[in-house]
Tab-separated table of C-alpha atoms in Angstrom:
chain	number	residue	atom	x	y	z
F	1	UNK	CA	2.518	23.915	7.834
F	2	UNK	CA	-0.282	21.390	6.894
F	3	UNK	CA	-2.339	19.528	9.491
F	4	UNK	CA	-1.473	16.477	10.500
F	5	UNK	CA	-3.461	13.864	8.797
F	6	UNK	CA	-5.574	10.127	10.167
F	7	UNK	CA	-7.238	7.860	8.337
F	8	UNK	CA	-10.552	6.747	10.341
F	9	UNK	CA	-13.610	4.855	10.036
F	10	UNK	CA	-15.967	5.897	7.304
F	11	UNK	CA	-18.754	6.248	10.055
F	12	UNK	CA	-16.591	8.668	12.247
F	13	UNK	CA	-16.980	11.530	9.730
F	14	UNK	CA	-20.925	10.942	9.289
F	15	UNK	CA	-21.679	13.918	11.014
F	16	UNK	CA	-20.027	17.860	11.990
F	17	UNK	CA	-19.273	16.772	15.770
F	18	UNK	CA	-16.394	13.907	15.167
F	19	UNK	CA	-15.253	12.020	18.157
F	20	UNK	CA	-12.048	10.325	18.025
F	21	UNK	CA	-11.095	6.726	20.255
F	22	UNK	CA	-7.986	6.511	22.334
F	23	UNK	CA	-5.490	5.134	20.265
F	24	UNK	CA	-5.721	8.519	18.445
F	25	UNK	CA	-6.507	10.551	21.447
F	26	UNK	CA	-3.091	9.041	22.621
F	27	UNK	CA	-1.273	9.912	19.125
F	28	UNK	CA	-3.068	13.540	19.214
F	29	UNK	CA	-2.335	14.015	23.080
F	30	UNK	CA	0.511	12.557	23.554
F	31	UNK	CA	2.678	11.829	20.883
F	32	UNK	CA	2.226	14.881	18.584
F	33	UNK	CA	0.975	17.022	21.166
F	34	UNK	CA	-1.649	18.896	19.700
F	35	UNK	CA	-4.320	21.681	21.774
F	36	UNK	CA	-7.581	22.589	21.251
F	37	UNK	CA	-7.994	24.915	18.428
F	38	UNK	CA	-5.247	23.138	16.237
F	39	UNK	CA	-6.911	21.902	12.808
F	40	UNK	CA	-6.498	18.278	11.568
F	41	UNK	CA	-7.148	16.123	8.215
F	42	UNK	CA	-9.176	13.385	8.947
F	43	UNK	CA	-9.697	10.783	5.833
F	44	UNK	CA	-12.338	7.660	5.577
F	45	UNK	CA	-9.981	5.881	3.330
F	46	UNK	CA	-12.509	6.257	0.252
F	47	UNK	CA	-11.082	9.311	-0.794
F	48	UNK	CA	-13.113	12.048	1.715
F	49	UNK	CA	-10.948	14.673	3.644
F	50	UNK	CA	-12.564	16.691	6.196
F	51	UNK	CA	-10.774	19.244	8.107
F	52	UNK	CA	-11.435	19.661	11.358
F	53	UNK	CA	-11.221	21.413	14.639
F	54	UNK	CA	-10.150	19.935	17.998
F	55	UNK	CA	-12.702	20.633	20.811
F	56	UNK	CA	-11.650	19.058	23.547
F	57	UNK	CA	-8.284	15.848	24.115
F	58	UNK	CA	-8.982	13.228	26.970
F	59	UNK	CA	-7.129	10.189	27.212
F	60	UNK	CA	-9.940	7.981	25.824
F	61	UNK	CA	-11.111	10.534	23.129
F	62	UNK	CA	-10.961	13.570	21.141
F	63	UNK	CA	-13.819	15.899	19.714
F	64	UNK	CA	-13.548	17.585	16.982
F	65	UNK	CA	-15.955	19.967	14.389
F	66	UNK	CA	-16.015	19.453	11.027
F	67	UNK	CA	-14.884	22.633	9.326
F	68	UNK	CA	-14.800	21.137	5.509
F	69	UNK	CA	-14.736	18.209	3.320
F	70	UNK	CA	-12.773	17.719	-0.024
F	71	UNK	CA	-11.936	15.166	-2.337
F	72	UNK	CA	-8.500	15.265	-2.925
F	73	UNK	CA	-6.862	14.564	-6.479
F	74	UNK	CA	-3.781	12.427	-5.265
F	75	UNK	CA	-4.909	9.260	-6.516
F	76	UNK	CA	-3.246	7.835	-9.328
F	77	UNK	CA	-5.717	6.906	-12.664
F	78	UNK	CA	-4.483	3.313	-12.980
F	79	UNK	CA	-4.852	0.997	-10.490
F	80	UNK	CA	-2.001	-1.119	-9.201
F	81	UNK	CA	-2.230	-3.942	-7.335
F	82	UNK	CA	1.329	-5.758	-5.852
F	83	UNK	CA	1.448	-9.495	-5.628
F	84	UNK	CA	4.401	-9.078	-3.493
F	85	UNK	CA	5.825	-12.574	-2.214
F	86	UNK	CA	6.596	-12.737	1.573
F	87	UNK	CA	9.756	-11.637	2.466
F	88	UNK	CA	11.219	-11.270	6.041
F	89	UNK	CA	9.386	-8.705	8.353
F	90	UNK	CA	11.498	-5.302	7.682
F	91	UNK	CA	12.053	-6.057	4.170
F	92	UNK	CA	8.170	-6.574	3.550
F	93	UNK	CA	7.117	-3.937	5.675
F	94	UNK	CA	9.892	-1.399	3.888
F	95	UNK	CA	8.060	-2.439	0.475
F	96	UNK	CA	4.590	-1.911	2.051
F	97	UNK	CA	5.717	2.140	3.491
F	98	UNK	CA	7.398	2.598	-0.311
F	99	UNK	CA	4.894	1.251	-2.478
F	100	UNK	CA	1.961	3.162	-0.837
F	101	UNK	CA	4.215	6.576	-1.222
F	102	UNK	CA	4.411	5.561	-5.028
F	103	UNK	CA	0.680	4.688	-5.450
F	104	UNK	CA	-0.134	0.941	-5.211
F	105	UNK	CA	-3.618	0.340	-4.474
F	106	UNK	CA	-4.015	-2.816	-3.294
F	107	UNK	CA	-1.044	-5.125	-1.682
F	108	UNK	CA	-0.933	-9.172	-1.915
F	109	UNK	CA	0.972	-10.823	0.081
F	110	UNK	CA	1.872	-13.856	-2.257
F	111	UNK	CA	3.138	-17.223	-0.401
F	112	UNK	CA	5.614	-19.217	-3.625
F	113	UNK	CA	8.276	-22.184	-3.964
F	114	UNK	CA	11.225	-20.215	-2.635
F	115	UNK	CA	9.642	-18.119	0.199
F	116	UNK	CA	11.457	-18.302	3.385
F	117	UNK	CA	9.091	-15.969	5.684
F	118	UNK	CA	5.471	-17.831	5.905
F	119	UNK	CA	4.042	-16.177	9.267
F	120	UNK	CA	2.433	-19.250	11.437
F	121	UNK	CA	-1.022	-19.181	10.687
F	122	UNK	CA	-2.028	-18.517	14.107
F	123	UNK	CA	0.381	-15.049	13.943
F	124	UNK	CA	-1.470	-13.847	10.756
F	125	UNK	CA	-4.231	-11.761	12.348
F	126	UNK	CA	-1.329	-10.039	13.968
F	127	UNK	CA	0.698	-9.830	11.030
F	128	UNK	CA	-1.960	-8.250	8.978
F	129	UNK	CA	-2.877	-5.921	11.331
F	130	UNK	CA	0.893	-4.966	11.645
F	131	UNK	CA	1.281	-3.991	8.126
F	132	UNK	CA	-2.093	-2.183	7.623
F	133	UNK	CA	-0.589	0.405	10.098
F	134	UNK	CA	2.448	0.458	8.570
F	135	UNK	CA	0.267	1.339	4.977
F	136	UNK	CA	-1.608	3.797	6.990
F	137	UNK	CA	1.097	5.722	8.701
F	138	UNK	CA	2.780	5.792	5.107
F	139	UNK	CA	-0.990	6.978	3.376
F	140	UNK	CA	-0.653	9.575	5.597
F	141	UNK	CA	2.905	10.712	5.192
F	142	UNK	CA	2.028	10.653	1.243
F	143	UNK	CA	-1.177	12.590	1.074
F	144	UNK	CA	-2.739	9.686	0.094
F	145	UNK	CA	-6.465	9.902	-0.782
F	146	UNK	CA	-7.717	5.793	-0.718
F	147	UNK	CA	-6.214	3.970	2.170
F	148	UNK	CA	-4.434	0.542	0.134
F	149	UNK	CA	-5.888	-2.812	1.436
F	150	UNK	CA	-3.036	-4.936	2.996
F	151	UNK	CA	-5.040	-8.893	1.877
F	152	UNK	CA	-4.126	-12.127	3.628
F	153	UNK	CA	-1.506	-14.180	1.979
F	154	UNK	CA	-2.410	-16.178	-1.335
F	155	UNK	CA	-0.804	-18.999	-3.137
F	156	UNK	CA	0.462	-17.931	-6.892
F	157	UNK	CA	-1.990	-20.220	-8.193
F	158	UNK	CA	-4.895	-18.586	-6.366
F	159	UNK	CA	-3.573	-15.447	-6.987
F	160	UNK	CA	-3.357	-16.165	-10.963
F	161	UNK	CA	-6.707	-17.703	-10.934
F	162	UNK	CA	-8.300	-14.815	-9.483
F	163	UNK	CA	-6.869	-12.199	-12.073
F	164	UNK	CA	-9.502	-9.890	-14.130
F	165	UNK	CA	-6.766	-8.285	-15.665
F	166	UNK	CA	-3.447	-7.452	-17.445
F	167	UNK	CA	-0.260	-8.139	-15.512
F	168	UNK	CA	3.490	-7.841	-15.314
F	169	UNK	CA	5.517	-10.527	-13.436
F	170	UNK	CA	9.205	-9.763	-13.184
F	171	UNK	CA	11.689	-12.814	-13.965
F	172	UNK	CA	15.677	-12.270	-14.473
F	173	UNK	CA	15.248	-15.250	-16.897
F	174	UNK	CA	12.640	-12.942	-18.942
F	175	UNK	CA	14.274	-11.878	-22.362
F	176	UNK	CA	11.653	-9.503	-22.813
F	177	UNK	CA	12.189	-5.789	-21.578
F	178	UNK	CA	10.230	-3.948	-19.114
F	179	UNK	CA	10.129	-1.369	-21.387
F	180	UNK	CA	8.617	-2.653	-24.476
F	181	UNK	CA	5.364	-4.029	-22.400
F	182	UNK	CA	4.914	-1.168	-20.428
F	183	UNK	CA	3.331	1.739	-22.809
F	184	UNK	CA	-0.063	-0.496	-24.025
F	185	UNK	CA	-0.120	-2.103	-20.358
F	186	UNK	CA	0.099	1.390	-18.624
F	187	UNK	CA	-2.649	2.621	-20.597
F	188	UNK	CA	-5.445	0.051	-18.510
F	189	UNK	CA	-7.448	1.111	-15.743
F	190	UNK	CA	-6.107	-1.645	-13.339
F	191	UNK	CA	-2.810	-3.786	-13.332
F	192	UNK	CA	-0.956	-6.305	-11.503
F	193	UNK	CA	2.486	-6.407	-10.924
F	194	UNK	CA	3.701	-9.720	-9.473
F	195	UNK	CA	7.364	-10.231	-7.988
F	196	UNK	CA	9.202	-13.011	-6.596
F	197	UNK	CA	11.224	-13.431	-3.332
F	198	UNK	CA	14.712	-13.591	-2.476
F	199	UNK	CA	15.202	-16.770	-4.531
F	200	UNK	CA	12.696	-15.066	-7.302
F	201	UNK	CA	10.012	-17.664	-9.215
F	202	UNK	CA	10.830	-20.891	-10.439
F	203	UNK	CA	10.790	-21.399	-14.378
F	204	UNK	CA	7.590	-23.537	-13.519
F	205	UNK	CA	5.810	-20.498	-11.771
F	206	UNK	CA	6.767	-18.240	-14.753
F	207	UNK	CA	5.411	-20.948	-17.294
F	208	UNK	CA	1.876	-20.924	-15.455
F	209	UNK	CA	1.997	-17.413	-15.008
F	210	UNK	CA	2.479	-16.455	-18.479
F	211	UNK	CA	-0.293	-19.513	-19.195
F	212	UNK	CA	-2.664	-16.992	-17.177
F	213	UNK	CA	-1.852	-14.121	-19.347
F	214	UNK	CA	0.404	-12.467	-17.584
F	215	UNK	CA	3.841	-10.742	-19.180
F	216	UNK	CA	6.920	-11.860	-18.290
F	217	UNK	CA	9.425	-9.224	-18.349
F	218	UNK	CA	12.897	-8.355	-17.398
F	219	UNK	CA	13.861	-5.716	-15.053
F	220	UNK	CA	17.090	-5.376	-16.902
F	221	UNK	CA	20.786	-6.982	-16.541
F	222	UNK	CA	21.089	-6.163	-12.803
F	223	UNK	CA	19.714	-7.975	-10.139
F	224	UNK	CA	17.188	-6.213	-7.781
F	225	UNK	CA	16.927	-7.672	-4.057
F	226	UNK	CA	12.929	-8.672	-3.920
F	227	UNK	CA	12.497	-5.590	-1.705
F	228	UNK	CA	13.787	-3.100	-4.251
F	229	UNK	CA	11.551	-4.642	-7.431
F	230	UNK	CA	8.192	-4.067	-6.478
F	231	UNK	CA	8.596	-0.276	-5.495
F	232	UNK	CA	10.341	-0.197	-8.672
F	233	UNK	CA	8.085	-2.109	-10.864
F	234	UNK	CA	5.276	-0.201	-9.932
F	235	UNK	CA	6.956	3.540	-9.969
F	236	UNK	CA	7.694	2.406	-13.447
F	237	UNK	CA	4.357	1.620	-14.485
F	238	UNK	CA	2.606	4.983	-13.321
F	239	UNK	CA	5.456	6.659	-15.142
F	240	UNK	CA	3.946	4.949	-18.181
F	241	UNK	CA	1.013	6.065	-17.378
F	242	UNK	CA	1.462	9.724	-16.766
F	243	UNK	CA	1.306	9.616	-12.854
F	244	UNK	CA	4.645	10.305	-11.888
């Protein structure tokens, strides 16, 4: 059986003699029940694994001793980053858990015309903070290497004026396949993937976003609930690539 695997701080695994705060003393302790002498993962997020050997478990803190570090290979080669527009809670949180099994890198929580979930902005620190543990806890599940950055909501038109790259956005008014953009796209190092909301983008949004180089595709005849396109979108994509 493997160990059980937490992301941490970078700074945690500077040394051999890792102590651990109490929210994971309390996961270690209490929830999972682990003893002294069982072996753990512990990740920084930037693609370091050390394993590790519990010392001691208090209820503010566990030490551990490094026993060895690797780099695990789980990472996909290209880069994806999900301009996902804001859906309510459980369905934006279920594409969160799901894309980070598949491989997305990065997650952007994109604010358009037909959104119907916009978190107050005084609920946003709690919001973002909500679904970074909900990327973590799936990281972990997945063997994840890199721990994906959950950003604060953007606008489309920020969003499409800070793109460096190629892009996909899927519109059910597209007349162009997925599948005849996919095999140059797949072959960049980075690529964004933008999809709509419940309502999906207006035929203005899709004009501007195809005026900022993105491609406008189609997903195909059948029409995916917001929730289900990004996790698909992007499982396509690294099966362009080679990654799945």
């Amino acid at each position: 059986m493997s160990a059980h695997r937490f992301f941490v701080p970078p700074e945690t695994l500077a040394s051999s003699e890792i102590t651990l705060g109490r929210d994971l003393a309390h996961r270690v302790g209490r929830v999972l029940r682990l003893q002294v002498g069982d072996r753990i993962s512990l990740l920084n997020g930037l693609g370091r694994e050390v394993e590790a050997e519990i010392l001691s478990i208090s209820r503010d803190a566990v030490r551990a001793r490094a026993l060895g570090v690797t780099c695990p290979n789980t990472e996909p080669r290209l880069h994806l980053v999900l301009y996902q527009a804001l859906l309510p809670s459980d369905r934006f949180e279920w594409v969160l858990e799901k894309g980070t099994e598949i491989g997305v890198a990065r997650f952007v929580p994109l604010v358009t015309t037909r959104c119907t979930a916009r978190p107050p902005a005084g609920d946003l620190a709690r919001k973002r903070s909500r679904w970074q543990a909900v990327v973590r806890a799936a990281a972990e599940q997945s063997h994840r290497a890199l721990l994906p950055e959950v950003t604060a909501p953007a606008t489309l038109q920020a969003a499409l004026g800070g793109l460096s790259g190629p892009g996909l956005l899927a519109w059910e008014d597209s007349r162009r396949p997925l599948k005849s953009a996919l095999p140059e796209l797949a072959t960049q190092d980075v690529l964004a993937l933008f999809v709509g909301p419940e309502g999906g983008f207006t035929s203005e949004e899709a004009e501007a976003a195809q005026a900022a180089g993105l491609t406008i595709v189609s997903l195909g005849p059948r029409i995916l609930r917001a929730e289900t396109a990004g996790p698909v979108l992007a499982a396509l994509a690294l099966y362009a690539a080679g990654e799945l």
